[in-house]
CSV table of C-alpha atoms in Angstrom, one decimal:
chain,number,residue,atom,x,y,z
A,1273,UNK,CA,141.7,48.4,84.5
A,1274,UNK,CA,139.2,45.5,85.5
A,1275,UNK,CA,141.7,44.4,88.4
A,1276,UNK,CA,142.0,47.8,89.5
A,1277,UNK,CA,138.3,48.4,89.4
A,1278,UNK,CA,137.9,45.6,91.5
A,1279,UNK,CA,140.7,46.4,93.9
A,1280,UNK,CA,138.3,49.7,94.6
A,1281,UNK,CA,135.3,47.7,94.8
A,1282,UNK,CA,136.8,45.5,97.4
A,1283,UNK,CA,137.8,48.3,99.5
A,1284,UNK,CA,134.5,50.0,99.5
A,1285,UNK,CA,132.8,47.0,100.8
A,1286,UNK,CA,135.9,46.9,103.3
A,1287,UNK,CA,135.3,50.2,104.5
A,1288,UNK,CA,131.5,50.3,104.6
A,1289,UNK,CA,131.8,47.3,106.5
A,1290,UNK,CA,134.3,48.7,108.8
A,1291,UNK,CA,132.0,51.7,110.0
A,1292,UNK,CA,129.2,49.8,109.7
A,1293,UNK,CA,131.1,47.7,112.8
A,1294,UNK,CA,131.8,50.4,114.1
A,1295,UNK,CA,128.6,52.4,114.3
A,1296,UNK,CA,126.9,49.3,115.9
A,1297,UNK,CA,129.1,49.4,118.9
A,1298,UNK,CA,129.6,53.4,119.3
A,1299,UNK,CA,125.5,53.1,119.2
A,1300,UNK,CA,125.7,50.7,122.2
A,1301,UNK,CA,128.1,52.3,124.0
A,1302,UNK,CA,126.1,55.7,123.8
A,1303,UNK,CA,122.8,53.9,124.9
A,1304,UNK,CA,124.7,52.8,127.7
A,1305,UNK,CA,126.6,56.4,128.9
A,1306,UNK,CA,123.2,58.2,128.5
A,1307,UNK,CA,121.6,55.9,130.5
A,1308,UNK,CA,124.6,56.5,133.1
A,1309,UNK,CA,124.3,59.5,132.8
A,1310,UNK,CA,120.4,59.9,133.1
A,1311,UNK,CA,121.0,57.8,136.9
A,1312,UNK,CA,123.7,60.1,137.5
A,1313,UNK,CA,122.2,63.6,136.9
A,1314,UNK,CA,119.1,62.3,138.8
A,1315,UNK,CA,121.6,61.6,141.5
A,1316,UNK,CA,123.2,64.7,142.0
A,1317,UNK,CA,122.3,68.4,142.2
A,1318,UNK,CA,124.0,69.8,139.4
A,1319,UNK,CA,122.9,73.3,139.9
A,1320,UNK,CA,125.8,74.6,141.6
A,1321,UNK,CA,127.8,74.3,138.4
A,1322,UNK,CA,126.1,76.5,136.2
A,1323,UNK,CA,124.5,79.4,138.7
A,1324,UNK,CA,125.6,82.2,139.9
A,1325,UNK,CA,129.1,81.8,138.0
A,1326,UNK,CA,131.2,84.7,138.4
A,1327,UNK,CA,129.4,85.9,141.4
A,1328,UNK,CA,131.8,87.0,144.6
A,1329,UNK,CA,132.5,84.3,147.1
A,1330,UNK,CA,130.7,85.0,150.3
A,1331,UNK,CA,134.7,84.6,151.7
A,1332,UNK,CA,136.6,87.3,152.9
A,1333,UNK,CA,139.6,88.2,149.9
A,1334,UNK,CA,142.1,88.3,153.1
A,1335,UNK,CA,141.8,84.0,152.5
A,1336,UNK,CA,143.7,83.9,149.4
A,1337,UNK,CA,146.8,85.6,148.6
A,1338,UNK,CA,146.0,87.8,145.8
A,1339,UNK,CA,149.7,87.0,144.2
A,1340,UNK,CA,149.4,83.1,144.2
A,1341,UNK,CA,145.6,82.2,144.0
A,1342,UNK,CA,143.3,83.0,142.8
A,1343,UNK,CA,145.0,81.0,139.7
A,1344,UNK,CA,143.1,81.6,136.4
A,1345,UNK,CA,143.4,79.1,134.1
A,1346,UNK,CA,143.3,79.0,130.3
A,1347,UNK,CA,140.8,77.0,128.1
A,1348,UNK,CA,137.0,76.9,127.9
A,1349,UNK,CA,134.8,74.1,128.9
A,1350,UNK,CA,133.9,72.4,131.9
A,1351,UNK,CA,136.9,72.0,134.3
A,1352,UNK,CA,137.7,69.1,136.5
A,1353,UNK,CA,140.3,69.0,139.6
A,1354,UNK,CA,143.0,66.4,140.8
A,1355,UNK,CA,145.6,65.6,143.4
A,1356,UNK,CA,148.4,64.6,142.1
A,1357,UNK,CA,151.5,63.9,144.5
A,1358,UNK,CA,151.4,67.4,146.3
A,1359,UNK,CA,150.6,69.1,143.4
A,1360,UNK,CA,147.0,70.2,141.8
A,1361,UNK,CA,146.1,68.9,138.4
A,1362,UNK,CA,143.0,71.1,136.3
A,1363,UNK,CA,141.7,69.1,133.0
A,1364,UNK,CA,139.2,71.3,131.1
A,1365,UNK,CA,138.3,70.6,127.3
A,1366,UNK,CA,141.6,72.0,126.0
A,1367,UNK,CA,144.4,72.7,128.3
A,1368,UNK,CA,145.6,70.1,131.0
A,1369,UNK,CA,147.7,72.2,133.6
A,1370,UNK,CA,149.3,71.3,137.1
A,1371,UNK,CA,150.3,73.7,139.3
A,1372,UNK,CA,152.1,74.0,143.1
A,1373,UNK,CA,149.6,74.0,145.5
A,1374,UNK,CA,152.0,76.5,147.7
A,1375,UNK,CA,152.4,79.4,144.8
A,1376,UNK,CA,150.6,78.2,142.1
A,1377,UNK,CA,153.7,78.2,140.1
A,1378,UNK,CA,152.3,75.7,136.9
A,1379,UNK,CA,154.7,72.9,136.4
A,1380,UNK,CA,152.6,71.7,133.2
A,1381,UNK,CA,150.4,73.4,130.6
A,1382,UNK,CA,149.5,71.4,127.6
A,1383,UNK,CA,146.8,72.1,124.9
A,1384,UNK,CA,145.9,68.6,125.0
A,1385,UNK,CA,143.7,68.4,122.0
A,1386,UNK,CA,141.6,65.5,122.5
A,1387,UNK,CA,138.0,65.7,121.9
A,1388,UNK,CA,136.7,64.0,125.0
A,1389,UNK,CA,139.5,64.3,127.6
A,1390,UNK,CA,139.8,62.2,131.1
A,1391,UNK,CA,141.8,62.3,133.5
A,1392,UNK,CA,142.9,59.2,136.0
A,1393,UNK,CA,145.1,59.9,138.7
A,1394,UNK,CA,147.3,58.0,141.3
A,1395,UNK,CA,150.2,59.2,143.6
A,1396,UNK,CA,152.9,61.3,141.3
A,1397,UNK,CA,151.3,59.8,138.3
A,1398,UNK,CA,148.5,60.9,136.2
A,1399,UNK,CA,146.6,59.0,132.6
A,1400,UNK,CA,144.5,61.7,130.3
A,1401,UNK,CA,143.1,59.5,128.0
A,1402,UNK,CA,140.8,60.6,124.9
A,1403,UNK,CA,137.5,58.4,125.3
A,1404,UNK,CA,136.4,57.2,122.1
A,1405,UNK,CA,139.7,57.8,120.4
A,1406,UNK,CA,142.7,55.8,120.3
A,1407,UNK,CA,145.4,58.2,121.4
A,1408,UNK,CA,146.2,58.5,125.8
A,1409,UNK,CA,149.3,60.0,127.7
A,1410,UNK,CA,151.5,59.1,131.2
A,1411,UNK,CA,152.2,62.3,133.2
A,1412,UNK,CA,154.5,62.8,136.5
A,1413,UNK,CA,153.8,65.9,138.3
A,1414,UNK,CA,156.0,67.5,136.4
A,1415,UNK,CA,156.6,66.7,133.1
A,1416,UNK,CA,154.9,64.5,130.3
A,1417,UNK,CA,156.6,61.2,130.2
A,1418,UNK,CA,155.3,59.4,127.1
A,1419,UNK,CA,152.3,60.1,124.5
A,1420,UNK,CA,150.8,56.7,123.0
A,1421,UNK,CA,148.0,55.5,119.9
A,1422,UNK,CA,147.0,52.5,120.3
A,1423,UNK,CA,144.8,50.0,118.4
A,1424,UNK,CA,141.0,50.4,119.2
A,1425,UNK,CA,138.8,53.1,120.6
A,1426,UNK,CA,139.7,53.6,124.2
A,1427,UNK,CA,136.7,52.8,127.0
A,1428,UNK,CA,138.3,53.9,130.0
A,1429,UNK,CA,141.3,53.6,131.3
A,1430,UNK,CA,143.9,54.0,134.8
A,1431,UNK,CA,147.0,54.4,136.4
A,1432,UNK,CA,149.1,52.9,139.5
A,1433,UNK,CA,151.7,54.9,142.2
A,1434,UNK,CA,154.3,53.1,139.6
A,1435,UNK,CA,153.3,54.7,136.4
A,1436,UNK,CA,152.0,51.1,134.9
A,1437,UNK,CA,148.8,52.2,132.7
A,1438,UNK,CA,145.8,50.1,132.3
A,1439,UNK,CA,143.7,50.7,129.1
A,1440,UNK,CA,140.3,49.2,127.9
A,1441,UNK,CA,139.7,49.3,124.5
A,1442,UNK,CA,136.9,48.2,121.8
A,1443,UNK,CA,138.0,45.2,120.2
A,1444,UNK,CA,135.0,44.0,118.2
A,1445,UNK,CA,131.3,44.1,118.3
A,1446,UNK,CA,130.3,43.1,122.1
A,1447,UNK,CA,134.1,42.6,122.9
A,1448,UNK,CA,136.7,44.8,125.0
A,1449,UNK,CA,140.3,44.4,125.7
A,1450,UNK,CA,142.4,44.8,128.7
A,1451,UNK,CA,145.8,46.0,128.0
A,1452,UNK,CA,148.3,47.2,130.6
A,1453,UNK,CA,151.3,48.8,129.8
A,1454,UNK,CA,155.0,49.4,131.7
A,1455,UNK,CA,156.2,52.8,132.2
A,1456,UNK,CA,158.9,52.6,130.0
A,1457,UNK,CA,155.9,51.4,127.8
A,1458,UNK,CA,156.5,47.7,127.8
A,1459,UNK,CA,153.0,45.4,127.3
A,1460,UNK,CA,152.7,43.4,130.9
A,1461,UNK,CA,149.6,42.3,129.6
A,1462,UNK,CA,146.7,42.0,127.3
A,1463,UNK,CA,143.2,40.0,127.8
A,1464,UNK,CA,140.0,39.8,125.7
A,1465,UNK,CA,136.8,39.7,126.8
A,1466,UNK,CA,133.1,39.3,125.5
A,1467,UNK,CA,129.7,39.7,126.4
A,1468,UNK,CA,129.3,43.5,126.7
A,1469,UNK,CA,132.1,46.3,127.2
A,1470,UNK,CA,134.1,47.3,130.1
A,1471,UNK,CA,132.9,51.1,131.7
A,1472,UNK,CA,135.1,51.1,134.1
A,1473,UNK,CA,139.0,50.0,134.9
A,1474,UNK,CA,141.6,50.2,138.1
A,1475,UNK,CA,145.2,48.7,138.7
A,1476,UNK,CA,146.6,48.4,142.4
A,1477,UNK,CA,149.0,50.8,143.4
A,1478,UNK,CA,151.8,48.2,143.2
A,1479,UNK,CA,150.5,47.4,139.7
A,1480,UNK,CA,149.9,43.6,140.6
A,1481,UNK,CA,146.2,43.2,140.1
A,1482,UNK,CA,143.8,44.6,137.7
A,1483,UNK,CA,140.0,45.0,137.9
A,1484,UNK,CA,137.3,45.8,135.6
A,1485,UNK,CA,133.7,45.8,134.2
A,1486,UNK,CA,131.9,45.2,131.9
A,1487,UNK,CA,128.3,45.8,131.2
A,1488,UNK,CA,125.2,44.6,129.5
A,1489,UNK,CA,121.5,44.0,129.5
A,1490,UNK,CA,119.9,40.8,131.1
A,1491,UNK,CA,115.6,40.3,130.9
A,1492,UNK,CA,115.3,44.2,130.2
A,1493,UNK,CA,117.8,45.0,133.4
A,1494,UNK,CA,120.8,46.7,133.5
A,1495,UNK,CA,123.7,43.9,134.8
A,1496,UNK,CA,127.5,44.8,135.6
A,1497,UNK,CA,130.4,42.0,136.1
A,1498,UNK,CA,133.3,42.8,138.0
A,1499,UNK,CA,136.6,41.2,137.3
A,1500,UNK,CA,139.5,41.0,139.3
A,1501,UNK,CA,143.0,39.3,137.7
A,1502,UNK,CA,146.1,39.8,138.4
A,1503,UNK,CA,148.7,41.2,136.2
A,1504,UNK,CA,149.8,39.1,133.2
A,1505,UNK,CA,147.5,35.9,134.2
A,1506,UNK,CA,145.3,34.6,131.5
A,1507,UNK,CA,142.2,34.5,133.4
A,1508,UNK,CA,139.9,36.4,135.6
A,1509,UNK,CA,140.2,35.6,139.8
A,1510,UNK,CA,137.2,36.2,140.6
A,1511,UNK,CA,133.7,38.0,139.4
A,1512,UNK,CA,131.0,39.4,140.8
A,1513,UNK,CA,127.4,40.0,139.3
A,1514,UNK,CA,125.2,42.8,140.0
A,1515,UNK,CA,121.6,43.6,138.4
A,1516,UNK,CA,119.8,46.2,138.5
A,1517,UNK,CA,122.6,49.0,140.0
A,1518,UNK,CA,125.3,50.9,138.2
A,1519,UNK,CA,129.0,50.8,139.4
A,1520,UNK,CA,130.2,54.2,139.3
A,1521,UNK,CA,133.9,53.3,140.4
A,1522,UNK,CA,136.2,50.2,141.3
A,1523,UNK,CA,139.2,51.4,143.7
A,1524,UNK,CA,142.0,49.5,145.1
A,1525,UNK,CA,143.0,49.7,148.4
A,1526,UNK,CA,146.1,47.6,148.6
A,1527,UNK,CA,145.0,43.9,149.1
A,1528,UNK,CA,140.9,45.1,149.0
A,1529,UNK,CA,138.8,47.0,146.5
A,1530,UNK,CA,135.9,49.3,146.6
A,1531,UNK,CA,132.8,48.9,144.5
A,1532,UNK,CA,131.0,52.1,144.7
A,1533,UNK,CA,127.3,51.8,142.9
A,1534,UNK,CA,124.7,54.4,142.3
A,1535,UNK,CA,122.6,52.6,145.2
A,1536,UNK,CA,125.2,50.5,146.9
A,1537,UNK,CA,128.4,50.4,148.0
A,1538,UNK,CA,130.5,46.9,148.3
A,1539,UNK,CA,134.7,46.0,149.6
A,1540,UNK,CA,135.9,42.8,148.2
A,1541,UNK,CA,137.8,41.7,150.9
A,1542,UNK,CA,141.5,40.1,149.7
A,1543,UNK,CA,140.1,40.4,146.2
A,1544,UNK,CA,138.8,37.4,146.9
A,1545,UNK,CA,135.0,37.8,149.4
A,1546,UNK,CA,132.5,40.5,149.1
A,1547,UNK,CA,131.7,42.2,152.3
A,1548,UNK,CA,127.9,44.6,151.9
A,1549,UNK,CA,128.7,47.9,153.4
A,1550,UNK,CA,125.5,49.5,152.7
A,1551,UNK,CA,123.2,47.1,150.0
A,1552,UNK,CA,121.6,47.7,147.1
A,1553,UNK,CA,119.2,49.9,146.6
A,1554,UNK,CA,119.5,51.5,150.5
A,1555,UNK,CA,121.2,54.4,149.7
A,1556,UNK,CA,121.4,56.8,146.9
A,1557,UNK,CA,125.1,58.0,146.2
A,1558,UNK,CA,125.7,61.7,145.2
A,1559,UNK,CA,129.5,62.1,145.4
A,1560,UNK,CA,132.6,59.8,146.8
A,1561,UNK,CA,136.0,60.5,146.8
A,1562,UNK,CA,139.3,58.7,148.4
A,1563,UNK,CA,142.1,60.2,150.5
A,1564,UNK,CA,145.6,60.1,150.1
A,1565,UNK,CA,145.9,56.1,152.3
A,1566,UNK,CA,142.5,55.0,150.1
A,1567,UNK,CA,140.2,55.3,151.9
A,1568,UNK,CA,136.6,55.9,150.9
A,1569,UNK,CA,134.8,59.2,151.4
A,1570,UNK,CA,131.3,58.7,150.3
A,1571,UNK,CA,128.0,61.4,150.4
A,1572,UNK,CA,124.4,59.4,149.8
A,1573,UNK,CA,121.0,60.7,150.3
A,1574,UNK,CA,118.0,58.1,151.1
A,1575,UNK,CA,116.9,58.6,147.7
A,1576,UNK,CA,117.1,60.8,144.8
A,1577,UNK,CA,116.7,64.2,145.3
A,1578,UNK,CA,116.9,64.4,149.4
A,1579,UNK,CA,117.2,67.3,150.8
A,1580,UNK,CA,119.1,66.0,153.5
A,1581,UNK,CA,122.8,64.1,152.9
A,1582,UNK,CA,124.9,62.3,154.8
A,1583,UNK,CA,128.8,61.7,154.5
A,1584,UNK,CA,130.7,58.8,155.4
A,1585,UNK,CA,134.4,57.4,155.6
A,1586,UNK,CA,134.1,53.8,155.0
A,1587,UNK,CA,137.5,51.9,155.7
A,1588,UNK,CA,139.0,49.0,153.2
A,1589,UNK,CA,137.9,46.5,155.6
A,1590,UNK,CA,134.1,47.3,155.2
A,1591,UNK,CA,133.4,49.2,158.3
A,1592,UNK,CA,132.1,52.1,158.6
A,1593,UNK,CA,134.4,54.2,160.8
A,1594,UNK,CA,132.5,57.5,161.0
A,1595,UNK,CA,129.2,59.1,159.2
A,1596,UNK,CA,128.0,62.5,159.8
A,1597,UNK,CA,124.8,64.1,158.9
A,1598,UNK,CA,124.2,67.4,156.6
A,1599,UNK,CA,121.0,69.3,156.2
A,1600,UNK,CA,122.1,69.9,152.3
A,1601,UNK,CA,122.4,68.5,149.4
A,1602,UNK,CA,126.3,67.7,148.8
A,1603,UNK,CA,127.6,69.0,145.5
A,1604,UNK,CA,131.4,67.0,146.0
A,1605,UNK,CA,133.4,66.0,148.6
A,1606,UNK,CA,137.1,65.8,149.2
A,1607,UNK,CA,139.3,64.6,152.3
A,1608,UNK,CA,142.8,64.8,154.0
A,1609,UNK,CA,144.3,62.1,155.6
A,1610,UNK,CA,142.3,62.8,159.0
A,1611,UNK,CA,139.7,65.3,157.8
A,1612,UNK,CA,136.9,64.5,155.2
A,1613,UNK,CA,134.9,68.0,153.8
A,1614,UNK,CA,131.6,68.3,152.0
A,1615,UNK,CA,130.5,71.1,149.8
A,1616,UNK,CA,126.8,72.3,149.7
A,1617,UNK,CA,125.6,75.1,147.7
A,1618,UNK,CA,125.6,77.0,150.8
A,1619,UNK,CA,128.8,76.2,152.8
A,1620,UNK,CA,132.1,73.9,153.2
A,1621,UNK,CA,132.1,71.6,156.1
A,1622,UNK,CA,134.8,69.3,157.8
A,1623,UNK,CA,134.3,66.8,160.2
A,1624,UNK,CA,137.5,64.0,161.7
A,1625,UNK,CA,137.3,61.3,159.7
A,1626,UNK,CA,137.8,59.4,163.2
A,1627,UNK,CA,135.0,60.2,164.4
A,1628,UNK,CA,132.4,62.2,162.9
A,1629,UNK,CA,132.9,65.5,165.2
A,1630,UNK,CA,132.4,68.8,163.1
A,1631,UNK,CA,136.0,71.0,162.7
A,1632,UNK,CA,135.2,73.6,160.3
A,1633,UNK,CA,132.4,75.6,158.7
A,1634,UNK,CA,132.6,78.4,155.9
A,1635,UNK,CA,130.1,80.0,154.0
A,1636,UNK,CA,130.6,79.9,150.4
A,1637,UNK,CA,127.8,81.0,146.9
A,1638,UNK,CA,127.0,78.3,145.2
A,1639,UNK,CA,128.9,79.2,142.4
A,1640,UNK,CA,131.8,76.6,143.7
A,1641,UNK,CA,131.7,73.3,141.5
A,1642,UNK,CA,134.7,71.4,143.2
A,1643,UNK,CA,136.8,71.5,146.4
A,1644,UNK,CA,139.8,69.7,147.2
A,1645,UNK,CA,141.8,68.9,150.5
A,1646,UNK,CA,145.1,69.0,150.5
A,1647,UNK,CA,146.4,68.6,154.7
A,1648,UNK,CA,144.9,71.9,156.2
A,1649,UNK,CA,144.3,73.6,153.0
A,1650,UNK,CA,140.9,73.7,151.4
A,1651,UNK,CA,141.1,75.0,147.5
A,1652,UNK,CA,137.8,75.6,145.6
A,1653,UNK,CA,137.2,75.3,141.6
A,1654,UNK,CA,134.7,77.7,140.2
A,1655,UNK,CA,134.2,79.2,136.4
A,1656,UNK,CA,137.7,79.5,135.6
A,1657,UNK,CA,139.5,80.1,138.5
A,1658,UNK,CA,140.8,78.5,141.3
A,1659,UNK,CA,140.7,79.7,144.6
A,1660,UNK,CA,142.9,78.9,147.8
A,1661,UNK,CA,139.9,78.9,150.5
A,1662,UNK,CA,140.9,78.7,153.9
């Protein structure tokens, strides 16, 4: 009875230590995502998300064809569109769904049943991962392909044109771990780090190379590290610091990769030399996307707040190929392999990605939350429907 009492004990002290671990570093982590998301909501106008939902497109109803889209989808929540191959993915809070973008036919519709779904998304490949939980899954385009736990709470995590999966998780207090994982779900690689935790992860479309960051406080400032390794090395290539700026997103681009901060936006040429496209603190970004060769799309205002935006294809050697200006704010952006299209609360507008020149121009309520390109097609997300635009 004595042993047994103190086989309970023992655990007790086990377990309260356990959550007590465990407390600490969710408490970190959520000092750190509000304050991302306090720079990020400052950034961009969120407005357009949660006004006028359910009023009537200021389109014509001859630009969709009333037996494919609209396509209304099932689930509540906030929902969140994808490209993946030529097929459109649509992650809300319970139901991940891909459809054809030609008749909507869906190809997948899974209750998903995480509590704080992501999605990740490259070529035919897709990663939904449950942040904060331990539990992610590979999809095709068409059909689930594996469902994984793993140990530790999962940070962030992505996917390459392969299907290799790369997955940060919390491994102790002020530690993260880099894991990357085969398609037939073989471990290529695992790699612990200290010092803060990693917000944000990308693998190379060829799966070679694998970058990350991780953040943490230095003299009162916020300060990111970005590391780039390849696949199944022991150690970092190379790192860069930044103070005082948020990275939003890391992107490869085969042999480069974008940095894209909240005020700054970086190509580390060769994965080995940064090259400054615009510099810290010049620009203030309010949406970014990358088209189907990876190249960056990116919409910045000169501060917080502007009422005037510009949008801008930036190419993976640094230069800036094209900009245009809008008198809007830009709510998202989306591109095509020669077209790159902004939406305002007011309108959708194209421009060549070549060189800057205006195509198209479509009055839309401001009811639309997301747009996505897809060659000449244009396909807006609003409440929970999705509309095929022009």
């Amino acid at each position: 009875m004595a042993s047994n009492q103190r086989e309970n004990e023992r655990r007790e002290r086990k377990e309260r230590k356990k959550n007590k671990r465990r407390a600490i570093i969710w408490a970190v982590l959520i000092v750190i995502i509000v304050g991302i998301a306090a720079l990020k909501i400052s950034e961009i106008d969120f407005k357009g998300l949660f006004d006028s939902v359910g009023e009537s497109s200021g389109i014509s109803e001859s630009v969709s064809d009333g037996s494919k889209f609209p396509y209304h989808f099932s689930g509540g929540g906030e929902a969140h569109l994808a490209v993946i191959g030529n097929k459109i993915a649509i992650l809300n809070d319970s139901v991940y769904t891909v459809i054809n973008s030609s008749n909507a036919q869906e190809k997948i519709k899974d209750e998903h049943g995480y509590a704080n779904p992501i999605l990740r998304v490259s070529g035919g490949y897709s990663v939904l991962f449950d942040q904060g939980a331990n539990i992610y899954r590979l999809d095709s385009a068409t059909e689930n392909v594996y469902e994984n736990s793993i140990d530790g709470d999962i940070l962030c995590a992505d996917v390459s044109d392969t299907g290799v999966v790369a997955v940060a998780t919390v491994s102790g207090i002020q530690k993260s771990r880099v894991t990357v994982y085969g398609k037939s779900f073989n471990e290529r690689m695992n790699y612990d780090i200290g010092g803060g935790y990693i917000t944000g992860i990308a693998i190379s479309d060829n799966s070679r190379y694998v970058a990350f960051i991780v953040m943490n406080s230095e003299n009162a400032k916020i300060k990111s590290t970005l590391y780039v390794m390849p696949v199944g090395y022991n150690e970092p290539k190379v790192k860069f610091e930044y103070t005082g700026s948020l990275i939003l997103d890391i992107h490869f681009a085969s042999n480069d990769l974008y940095v894209v901060g909240n005020d700054f936006v970086s190509v580390i040429d060769s994965l080995e030399k940064e090259i400054p496209v615009y510099a810290q603190g010049s620009i203030n970004t309010v949406a970014y996307c990358y088209n189907p060769s990876d190249n960056l799309i990116i919409a910045f205002g000169e501060y917080a707040g502007a009422p005037d935006n510009t949008i801008s294809f930036v190419k993976p050697s640094g230069e800036i190929k094209s900009q245009a200006q809008i008198s809007s704010q830009i709510k998202d952006v989306t591109a095509s392999g020669t077209e790159m299209t902004a939406l305002t609360g007011g309108e959708i507008i194209s421009f060549k990605m070549r060189n800057g020149k205006e195509t198209l121009r479509l009055p839309v309520d401001d009811s639309y939350s997301e747009i996505r390109q897809m060659s000449s097609k244009i396909f807006g997300l609003r409440s929970s429907g999705l509309e095929l635009i022009n």
